[in-house]
mmCIF file of C-alpha atoms in Angstrom:
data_model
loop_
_atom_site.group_PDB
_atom_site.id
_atom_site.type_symbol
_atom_site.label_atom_id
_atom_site.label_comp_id
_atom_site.label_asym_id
_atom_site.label_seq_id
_atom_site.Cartn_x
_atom_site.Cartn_y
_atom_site.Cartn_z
ATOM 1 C CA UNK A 1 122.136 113.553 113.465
ATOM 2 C CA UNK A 2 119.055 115.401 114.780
ATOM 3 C CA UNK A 3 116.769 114.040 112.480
ATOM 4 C CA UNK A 4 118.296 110.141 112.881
ATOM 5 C CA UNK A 5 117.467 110.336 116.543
ATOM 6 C CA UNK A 6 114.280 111.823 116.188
ATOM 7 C CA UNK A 7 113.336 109.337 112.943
ATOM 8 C CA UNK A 8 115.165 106.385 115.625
ATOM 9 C CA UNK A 9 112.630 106.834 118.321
ATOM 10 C CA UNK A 10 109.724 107.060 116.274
ATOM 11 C CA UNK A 11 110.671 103.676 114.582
ATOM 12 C CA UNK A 12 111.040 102.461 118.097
ATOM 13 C CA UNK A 13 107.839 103.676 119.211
ATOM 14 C CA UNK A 14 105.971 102.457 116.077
ATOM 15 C CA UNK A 15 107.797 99.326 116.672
ATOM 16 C CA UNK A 16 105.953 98.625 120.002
ATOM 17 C CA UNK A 17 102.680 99.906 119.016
ATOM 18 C CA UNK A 18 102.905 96.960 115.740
ATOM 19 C CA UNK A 19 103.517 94.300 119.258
ATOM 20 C CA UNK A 20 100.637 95.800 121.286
ATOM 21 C CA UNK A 21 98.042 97.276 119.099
ATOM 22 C CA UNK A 22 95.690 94.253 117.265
ATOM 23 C CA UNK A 23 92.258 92.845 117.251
ATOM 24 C CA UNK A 24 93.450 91.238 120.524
ATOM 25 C CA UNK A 25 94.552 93.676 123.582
ATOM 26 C CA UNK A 26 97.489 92.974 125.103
ATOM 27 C CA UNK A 27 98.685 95.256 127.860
ATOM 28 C CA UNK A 28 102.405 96.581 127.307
ATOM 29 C CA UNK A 29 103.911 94.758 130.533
ATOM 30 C CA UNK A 30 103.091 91.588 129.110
ATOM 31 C CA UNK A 31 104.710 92.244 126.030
ATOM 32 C CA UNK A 32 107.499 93.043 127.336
ATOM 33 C CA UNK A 33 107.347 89.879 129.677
ATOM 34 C CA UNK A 34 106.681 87.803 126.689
ATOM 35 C CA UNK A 35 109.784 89.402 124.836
ATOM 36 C CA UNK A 36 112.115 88.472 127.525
ATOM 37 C CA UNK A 37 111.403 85.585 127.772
ATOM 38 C CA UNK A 38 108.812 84.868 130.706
ATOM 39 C CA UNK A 39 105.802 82.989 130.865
ATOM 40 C CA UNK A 40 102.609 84.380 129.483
ATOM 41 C CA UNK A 41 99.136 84.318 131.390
ATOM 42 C CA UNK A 42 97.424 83.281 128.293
ATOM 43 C CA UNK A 43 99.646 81.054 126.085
ATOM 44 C CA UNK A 44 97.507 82.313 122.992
ATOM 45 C CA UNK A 45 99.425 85.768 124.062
ATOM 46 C CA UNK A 46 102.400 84.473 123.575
ATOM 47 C CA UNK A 47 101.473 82.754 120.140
ATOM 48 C CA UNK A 48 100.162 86.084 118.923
ATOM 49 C CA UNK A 49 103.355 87.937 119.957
ATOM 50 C CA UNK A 50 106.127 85.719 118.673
ATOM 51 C CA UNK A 51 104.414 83.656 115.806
ATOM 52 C CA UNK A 52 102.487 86.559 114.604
ATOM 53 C CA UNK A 53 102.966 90.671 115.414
ATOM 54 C CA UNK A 54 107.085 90.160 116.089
ATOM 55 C CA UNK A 55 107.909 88.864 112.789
ATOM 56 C CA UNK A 56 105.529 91.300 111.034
ATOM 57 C CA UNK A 57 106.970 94.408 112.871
ATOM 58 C CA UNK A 58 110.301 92.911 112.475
ATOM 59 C CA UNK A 59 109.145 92.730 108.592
ATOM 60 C CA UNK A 60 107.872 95.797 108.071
ATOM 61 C CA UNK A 61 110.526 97.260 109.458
ATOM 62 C CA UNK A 62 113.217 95.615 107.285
ATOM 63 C CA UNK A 63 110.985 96.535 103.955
ATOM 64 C CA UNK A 64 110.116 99.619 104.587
ATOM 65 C CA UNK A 65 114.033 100.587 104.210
ATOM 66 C CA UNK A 66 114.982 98.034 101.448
ATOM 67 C CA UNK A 67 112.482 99.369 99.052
ATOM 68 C CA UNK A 68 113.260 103.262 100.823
ATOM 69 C CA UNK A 69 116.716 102.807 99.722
ATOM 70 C CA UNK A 70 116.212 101.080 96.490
ATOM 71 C CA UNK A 71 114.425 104.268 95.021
ATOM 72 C CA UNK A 72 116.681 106.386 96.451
ATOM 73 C CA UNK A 73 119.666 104.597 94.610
ATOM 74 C CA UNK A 74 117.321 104.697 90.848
ATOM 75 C CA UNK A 75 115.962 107.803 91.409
ATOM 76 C CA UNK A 76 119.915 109.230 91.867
ATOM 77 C CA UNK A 77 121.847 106.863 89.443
ATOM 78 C CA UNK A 78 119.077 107.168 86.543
ATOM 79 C CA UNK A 79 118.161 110.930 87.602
ATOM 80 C CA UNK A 80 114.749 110.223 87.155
ATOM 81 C CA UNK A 81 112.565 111.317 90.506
ATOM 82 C CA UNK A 82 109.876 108.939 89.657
ATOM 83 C CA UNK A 83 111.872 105.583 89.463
ATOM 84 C CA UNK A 84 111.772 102.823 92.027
ATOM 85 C CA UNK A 85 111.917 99.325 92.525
ATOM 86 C CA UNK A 86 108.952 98.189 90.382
ATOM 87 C CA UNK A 87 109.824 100.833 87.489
ATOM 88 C CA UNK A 88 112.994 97.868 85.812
ATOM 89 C CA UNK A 89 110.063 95.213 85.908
ATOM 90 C CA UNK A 90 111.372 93.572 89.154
ATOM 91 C CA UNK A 91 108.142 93.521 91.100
ATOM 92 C CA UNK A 92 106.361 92.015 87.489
ATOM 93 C CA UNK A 93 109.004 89.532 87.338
ATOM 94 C CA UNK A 94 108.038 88.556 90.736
ATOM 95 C CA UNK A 95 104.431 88.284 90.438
ATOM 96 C CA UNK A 96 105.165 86.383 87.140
ATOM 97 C CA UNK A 97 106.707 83.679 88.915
ATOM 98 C CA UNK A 98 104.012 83.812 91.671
ATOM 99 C CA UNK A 99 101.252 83.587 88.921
ATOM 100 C CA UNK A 100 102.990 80.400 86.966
ATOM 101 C CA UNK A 101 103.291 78.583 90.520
ATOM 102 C CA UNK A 102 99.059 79.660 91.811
ATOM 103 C CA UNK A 103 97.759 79.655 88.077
ATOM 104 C CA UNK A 104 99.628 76.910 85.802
ATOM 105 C CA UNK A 105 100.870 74.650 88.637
ATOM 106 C CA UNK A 106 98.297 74.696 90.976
ATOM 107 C CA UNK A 107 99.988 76.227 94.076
ATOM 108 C CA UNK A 108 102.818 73.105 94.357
ATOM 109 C CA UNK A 109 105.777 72.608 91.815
ATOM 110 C CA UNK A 110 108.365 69.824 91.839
ATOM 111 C CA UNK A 111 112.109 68.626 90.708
ATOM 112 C CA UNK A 112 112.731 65.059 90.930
ATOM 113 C CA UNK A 113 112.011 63.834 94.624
ATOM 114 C CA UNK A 114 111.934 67.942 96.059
ATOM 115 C CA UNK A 115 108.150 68.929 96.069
ATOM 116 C CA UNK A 116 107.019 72.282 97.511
ATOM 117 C CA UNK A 117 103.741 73.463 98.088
ATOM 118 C CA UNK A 118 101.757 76.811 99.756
ATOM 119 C CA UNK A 119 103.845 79.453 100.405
ATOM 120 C CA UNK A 120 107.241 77.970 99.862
ATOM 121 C CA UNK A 121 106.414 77.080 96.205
ATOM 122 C CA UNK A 122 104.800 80.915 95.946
ATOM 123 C CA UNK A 123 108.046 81.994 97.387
ATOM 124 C CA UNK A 124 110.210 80.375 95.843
ATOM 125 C CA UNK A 125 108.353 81.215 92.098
ATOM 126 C CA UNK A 126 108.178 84.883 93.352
ATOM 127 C CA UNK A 127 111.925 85.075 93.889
ATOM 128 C CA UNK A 128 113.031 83.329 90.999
ATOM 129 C CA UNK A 129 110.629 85.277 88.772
ATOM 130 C CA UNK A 130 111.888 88.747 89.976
ATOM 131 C CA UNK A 131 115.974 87.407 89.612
ATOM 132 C CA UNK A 132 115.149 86.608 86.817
ATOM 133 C CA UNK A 133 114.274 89.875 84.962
ATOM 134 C CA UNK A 134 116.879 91.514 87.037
ATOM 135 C CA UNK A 135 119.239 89.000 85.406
ATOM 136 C CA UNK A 136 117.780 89.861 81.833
ATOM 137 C CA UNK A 137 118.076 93.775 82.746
ATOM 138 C CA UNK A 138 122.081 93.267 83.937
ATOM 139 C CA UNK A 139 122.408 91.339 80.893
ATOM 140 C CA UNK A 140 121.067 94.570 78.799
ATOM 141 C CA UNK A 141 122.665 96.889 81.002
ATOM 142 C CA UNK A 142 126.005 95.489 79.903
ATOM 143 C CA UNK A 143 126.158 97.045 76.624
ATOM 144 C CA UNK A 144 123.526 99.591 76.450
ATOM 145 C CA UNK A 145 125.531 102.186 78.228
ATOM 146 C CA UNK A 146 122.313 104.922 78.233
ATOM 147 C CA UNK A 147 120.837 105.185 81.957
ATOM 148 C CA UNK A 148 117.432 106.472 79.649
ATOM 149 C CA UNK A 149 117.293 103.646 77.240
ATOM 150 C CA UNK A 150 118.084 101.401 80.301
ATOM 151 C CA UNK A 151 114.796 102.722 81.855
ATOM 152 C CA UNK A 152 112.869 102.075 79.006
ATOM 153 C CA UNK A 153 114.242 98.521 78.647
ATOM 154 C CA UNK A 154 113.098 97.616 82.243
ATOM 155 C CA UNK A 155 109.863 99.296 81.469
ATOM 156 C CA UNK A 156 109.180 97.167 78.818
ATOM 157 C CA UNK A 157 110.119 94.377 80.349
ATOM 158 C CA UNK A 158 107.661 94.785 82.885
ATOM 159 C CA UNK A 159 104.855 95.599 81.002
ATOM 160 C CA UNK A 160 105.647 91.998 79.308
ATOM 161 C CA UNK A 161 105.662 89.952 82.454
ATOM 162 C CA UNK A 162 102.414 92.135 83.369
ATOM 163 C CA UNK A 163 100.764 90.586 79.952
ATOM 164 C CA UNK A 164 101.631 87.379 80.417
ATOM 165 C CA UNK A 165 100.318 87.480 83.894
ATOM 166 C CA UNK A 166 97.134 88.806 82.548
ATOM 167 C CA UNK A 167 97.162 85.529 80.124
ATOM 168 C CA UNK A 168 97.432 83.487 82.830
ATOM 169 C CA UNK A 169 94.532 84.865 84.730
ATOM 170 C CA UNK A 170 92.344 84.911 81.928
ATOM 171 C CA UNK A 171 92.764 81.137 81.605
ATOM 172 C CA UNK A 172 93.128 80.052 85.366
ATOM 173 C CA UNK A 173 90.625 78.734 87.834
ATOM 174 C CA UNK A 174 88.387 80.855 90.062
ATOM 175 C CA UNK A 175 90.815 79.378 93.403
ATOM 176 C CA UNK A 176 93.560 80.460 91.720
ATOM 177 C CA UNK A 177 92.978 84.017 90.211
ATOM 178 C CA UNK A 178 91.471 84.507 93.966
ATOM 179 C CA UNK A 179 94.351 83.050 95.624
ATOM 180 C CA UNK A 180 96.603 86.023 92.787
ATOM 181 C CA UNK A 181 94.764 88.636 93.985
ATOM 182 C CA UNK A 182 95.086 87.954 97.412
ATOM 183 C CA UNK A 183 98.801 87.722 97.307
ATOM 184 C CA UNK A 184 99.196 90.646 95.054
ATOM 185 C CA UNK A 185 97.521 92.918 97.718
ATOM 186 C CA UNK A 186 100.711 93.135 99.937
ATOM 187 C CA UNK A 187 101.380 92.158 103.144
ATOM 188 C CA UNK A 188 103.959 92.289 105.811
ATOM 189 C CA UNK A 189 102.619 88.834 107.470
ATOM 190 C CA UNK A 190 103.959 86.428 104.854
ATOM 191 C CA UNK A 191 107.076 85.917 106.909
ATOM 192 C CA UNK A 192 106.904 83.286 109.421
ATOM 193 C CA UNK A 193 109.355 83.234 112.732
ATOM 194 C CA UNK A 194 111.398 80.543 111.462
ATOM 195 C CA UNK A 195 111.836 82.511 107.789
ATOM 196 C CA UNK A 196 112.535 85.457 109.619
ATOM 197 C CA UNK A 197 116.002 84.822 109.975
ATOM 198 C CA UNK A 198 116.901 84.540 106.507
ATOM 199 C CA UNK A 199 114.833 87.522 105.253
ATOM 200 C CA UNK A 200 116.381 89.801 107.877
ATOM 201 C CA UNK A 201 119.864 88.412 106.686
ATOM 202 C CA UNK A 202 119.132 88.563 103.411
ATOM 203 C CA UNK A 203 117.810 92.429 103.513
ATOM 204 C CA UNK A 204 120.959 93.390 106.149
ATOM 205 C CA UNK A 205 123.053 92.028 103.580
ATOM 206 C CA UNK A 206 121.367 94.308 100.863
ATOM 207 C CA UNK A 207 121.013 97.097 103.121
ATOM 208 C CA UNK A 208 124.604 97.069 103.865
ATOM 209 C CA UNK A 209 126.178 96.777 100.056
ATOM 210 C CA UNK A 210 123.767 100.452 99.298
ATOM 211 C CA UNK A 211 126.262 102.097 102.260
ATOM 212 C CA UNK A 212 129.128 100.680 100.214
ATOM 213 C CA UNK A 213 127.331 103.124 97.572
ATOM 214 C CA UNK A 214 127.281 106.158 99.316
ATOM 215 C CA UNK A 215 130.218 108.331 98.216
ATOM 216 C CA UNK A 216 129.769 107.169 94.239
ATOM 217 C CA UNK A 217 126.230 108.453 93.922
ATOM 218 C CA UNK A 218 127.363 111.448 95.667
ATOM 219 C CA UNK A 219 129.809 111.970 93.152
ATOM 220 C CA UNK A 220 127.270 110.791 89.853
ATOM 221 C CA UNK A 221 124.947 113.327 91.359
ATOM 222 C CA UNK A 222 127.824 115.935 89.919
ATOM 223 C CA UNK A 223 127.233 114.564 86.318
ATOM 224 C CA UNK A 224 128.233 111.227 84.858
ATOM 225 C CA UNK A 225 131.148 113.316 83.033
ATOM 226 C CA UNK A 226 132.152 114.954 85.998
ATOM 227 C CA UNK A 227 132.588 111.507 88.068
ATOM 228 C CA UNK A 228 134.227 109.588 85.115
ATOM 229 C CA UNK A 229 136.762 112.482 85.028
ATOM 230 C CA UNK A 230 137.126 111.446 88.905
ATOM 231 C CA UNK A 231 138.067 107.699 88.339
ATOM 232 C CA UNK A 232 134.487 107.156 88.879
ATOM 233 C CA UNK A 233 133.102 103.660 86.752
ATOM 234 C CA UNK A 234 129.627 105.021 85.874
ATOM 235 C CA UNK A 235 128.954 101.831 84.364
ATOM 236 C CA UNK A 236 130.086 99.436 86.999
ATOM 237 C CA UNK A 237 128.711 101.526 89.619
ATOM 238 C CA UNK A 238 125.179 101.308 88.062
ATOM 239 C CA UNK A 239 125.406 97.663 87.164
ATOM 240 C CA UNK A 240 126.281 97.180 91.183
ATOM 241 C CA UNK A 241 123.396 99.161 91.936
ATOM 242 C CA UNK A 242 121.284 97.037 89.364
ATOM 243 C CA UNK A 243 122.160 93.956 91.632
ATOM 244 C CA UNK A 244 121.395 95.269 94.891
ATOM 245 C CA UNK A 245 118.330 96.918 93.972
ATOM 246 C CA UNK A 246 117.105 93.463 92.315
ATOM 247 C CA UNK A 247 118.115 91.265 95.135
ATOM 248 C CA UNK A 248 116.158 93.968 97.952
ATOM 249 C CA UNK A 249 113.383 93.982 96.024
ATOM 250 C CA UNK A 250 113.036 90.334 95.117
ATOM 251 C CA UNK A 251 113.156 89.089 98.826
ATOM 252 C CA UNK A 252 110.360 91.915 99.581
ATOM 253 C CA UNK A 253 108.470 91.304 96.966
ATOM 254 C CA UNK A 254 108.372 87.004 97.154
ATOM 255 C CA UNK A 255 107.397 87.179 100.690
ATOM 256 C CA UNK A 256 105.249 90.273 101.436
ATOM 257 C CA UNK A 257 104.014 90.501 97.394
ATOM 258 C CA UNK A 258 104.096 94.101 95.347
ATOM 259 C CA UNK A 259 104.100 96.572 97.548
ATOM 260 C CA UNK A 260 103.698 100.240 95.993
ATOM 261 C CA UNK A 261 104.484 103.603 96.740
ATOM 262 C CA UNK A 262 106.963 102.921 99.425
ATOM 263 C CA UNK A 263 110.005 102.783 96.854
ATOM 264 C CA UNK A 264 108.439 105.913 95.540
ATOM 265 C CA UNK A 265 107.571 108.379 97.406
ATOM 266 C CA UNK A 266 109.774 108.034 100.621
ATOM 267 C CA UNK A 267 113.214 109.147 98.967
ATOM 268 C CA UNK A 268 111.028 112.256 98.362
ATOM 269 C CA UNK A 269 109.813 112.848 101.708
ATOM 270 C CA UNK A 270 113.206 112.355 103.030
ATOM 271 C CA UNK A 271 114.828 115.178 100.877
ATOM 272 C CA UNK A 272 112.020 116.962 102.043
ATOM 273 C CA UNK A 273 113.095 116.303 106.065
ATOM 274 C CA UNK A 274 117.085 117.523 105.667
ATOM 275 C CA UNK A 275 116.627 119.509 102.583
ATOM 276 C CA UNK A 276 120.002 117.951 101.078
ATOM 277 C CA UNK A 277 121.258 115.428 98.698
ATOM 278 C CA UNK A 278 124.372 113.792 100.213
ATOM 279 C CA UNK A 279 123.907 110.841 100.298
ATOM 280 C CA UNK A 280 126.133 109.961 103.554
ATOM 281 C CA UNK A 281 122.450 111.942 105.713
ATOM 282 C CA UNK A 282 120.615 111.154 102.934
ATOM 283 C CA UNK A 283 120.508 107.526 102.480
ATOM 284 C CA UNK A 284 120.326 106.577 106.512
ATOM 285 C CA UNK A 285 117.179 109.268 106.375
ATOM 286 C CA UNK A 286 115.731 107.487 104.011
ATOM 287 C CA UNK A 287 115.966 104.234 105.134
ATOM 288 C CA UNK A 288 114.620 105.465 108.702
ATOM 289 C CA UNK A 289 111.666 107.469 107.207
ATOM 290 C CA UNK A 290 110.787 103.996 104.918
ATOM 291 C CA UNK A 291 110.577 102.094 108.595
ATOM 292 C CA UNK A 292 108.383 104.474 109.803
ATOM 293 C CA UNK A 293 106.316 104.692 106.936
ATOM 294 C CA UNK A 294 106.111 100.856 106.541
ATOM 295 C CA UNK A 295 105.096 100.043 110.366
ATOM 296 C CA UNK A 296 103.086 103.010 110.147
ATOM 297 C CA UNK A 297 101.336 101.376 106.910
ATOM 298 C CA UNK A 298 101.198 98.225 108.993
ATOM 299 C CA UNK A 299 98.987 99.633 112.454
ATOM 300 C CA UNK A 300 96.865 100.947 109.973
ATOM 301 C CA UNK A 301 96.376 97.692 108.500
ATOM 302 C CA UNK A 302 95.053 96.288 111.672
ATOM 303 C CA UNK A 303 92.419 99.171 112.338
ATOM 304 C CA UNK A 304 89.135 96.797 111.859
ATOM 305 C CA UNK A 305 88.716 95.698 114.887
ATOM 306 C CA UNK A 306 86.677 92.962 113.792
ATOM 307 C CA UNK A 307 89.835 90.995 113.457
ATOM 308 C CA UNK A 308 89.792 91.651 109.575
ATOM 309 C CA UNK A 309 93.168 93.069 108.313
ATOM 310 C CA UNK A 310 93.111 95.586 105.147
ATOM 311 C CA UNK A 311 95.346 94.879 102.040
ATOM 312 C CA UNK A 312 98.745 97.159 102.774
ATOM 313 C CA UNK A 313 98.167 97.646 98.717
ATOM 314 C CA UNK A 314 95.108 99.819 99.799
ATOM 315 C CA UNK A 315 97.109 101.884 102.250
ATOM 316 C CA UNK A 316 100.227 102.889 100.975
ATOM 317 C CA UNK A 317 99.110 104.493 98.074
ATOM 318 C CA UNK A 318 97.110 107.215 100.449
ATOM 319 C CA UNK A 319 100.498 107.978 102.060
ATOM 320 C CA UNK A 320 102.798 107.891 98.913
ATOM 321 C CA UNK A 321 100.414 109.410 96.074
ATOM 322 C CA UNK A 322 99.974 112.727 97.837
ATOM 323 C CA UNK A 323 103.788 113.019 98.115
ATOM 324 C CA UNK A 324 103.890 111.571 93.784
ATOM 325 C CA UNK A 325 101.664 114.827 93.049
ATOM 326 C CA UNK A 326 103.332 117.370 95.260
ATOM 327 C CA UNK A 327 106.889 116.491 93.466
ATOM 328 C CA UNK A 328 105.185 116.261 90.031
ATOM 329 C CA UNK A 329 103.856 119.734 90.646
ATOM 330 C CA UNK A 330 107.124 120.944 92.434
ATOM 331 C CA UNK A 331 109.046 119.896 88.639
ATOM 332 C CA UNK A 332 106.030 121.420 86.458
ATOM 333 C CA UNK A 333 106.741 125.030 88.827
#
């Protein structure tokens, strides 16, 4: 309980530093004006709050625990502590779908008299790309009944929707292989205030089935003999876990692109803060210590303060690879 309140306010506090801090300076009284509701000196304020740095917090906040939790759930159900989200091809599968809608459509795909364009077609391709492998890994998962061979599958799997997306760069335009790599950088500022809605419901909804989740992976963490001799569906638990994990991560990935690292290395650094593996501390720990991370990720994002904005791509890997190395040479000891 300690460590939630502590991990609580320092989500808070990040929270508000995401609305003030920018390459515009906004004193904290007008924030809060502008949050509840009252008239702005400077109109652009109040654009910049609410169209821009809300959402984003609001974002960052929201991924930073979806793809938290997600590793935490691999990591324990394939007892593997270097699994997360990206590791069953999810995250390929997503930039697959956002490389067939930039690279081989042109940015715009259509059905009929429906015709999207911008960021709803590269949303839209994202998220159907990354259900879709998840849909090919449940579909494997149903009769391989080996958590390794699983692992491997999804590996596999994205290393082919990593190929093809090489393919498609290799014969795309120079607008659209930049307009890729742009995407594929990461960033918490591809949700809008009107999407914001349905991405926080969504990732609630996501966040909410891993609770459900709680007291089986406390049990698997016994041995996957010792919880089927408890009544304990190994299988069916996994395969649930499968489903969750791909719908988190799809809705991240479509509208803030692959982020790494996070997944990865925040389970870790959680175990490291309560120094237990019950999952009833372990998994709200987690979740908090991913929000932090993520706004954290975010402020420093916003450091030039030229206006530019740094890829979150080049960031989280100087938070999370530190912690990769330290558990890679805690398991080598």
């Amino acid at each position: 309980m300690r460590y939630c309140l502590m991990l609580s306010v320092a989500v808070v506090a990040l929270f508000f530093s995401n609305l003030i801090y920018g390459s515009v300076d906004i004193p904290f009284d007008k924030v809060v004006d502008i949050l509840f509701g009252n008239s702005a000196e400077k109109a652009s304020w109040q654009f910049i709050i609410l169209e821009s740095r809300l959402p984003q917090a609001v974002t960052a906040l929201l991924s930073g625990m979806a793809l938290s939790v997600s590793g935490l759930m691999l990591q324990t159900a394939f007892r593997n502590p270097l699994a997360d989200p990206s590791i069953f091809g999810i995250s390929s599968g997503a930039g697959l779908g956002a490389a067939l809608v930039m690279l081989l459509f042109g940015g715009s795909v259509s059905a009929g008299a429906v015709s999207l364009s911008g960021f709803a077609a590269v949303f839209l391709g994202a998220f159907l790309g990354a259900m879709a492998v998840m849909a090919v890994v449940f579909a494997f998962s149903l009769f391989v009944r080996n958590s390794v061979m699983l692992l491997i599958i999804g590996i596999m799997i994205g290393y082919i929707a990593s190929s093809a997306i090489s393919l498609l760069n290799f014969f795309a335009t120079e607008e659209g292989v930049k307009s890729y790599l742009v995407w594929g950088m990461g960033s918490f500022g591809g949700v809008s205030l009107r999407q914001l809605p349905v991405f926080s419901a969504v990732t609630l909804i996501g966040l909410c089935c891993s609770l459900l989740l709680i007291k089986p992976l406390n049990i698997i963490l016994l041995g996957k003999s010792y919880a089927e001799n408890l009544g304990v569906n190994t299988v069916l638990v996994r395969n649930l876990l499968l489903v969750i994990t791909g719908l988190l991560t799809a809705i991240v990935t479509s509208f803030c692109g692959p982020i790494s690292f996070i997944g990865l290395a925040v389970p870790h650094i959680a175990r490291m803060v309560v120094r237990t593996s019950q999952h009833g501390i372990l998994m709200p720990v987690t979740m908090l210590v991913g929000a932090t991370t993520a706004l954290l990720c975010n402020i420093f994002c916003t450091l030039p303060s030229s206006g530019g904005i740094i890829p979150l791509n080049a960031v989280t890997p100087i938070l999370g690879a530190p912690v990769v190395i330290y558990v890679i040479i805690r398991m080598k000891g």
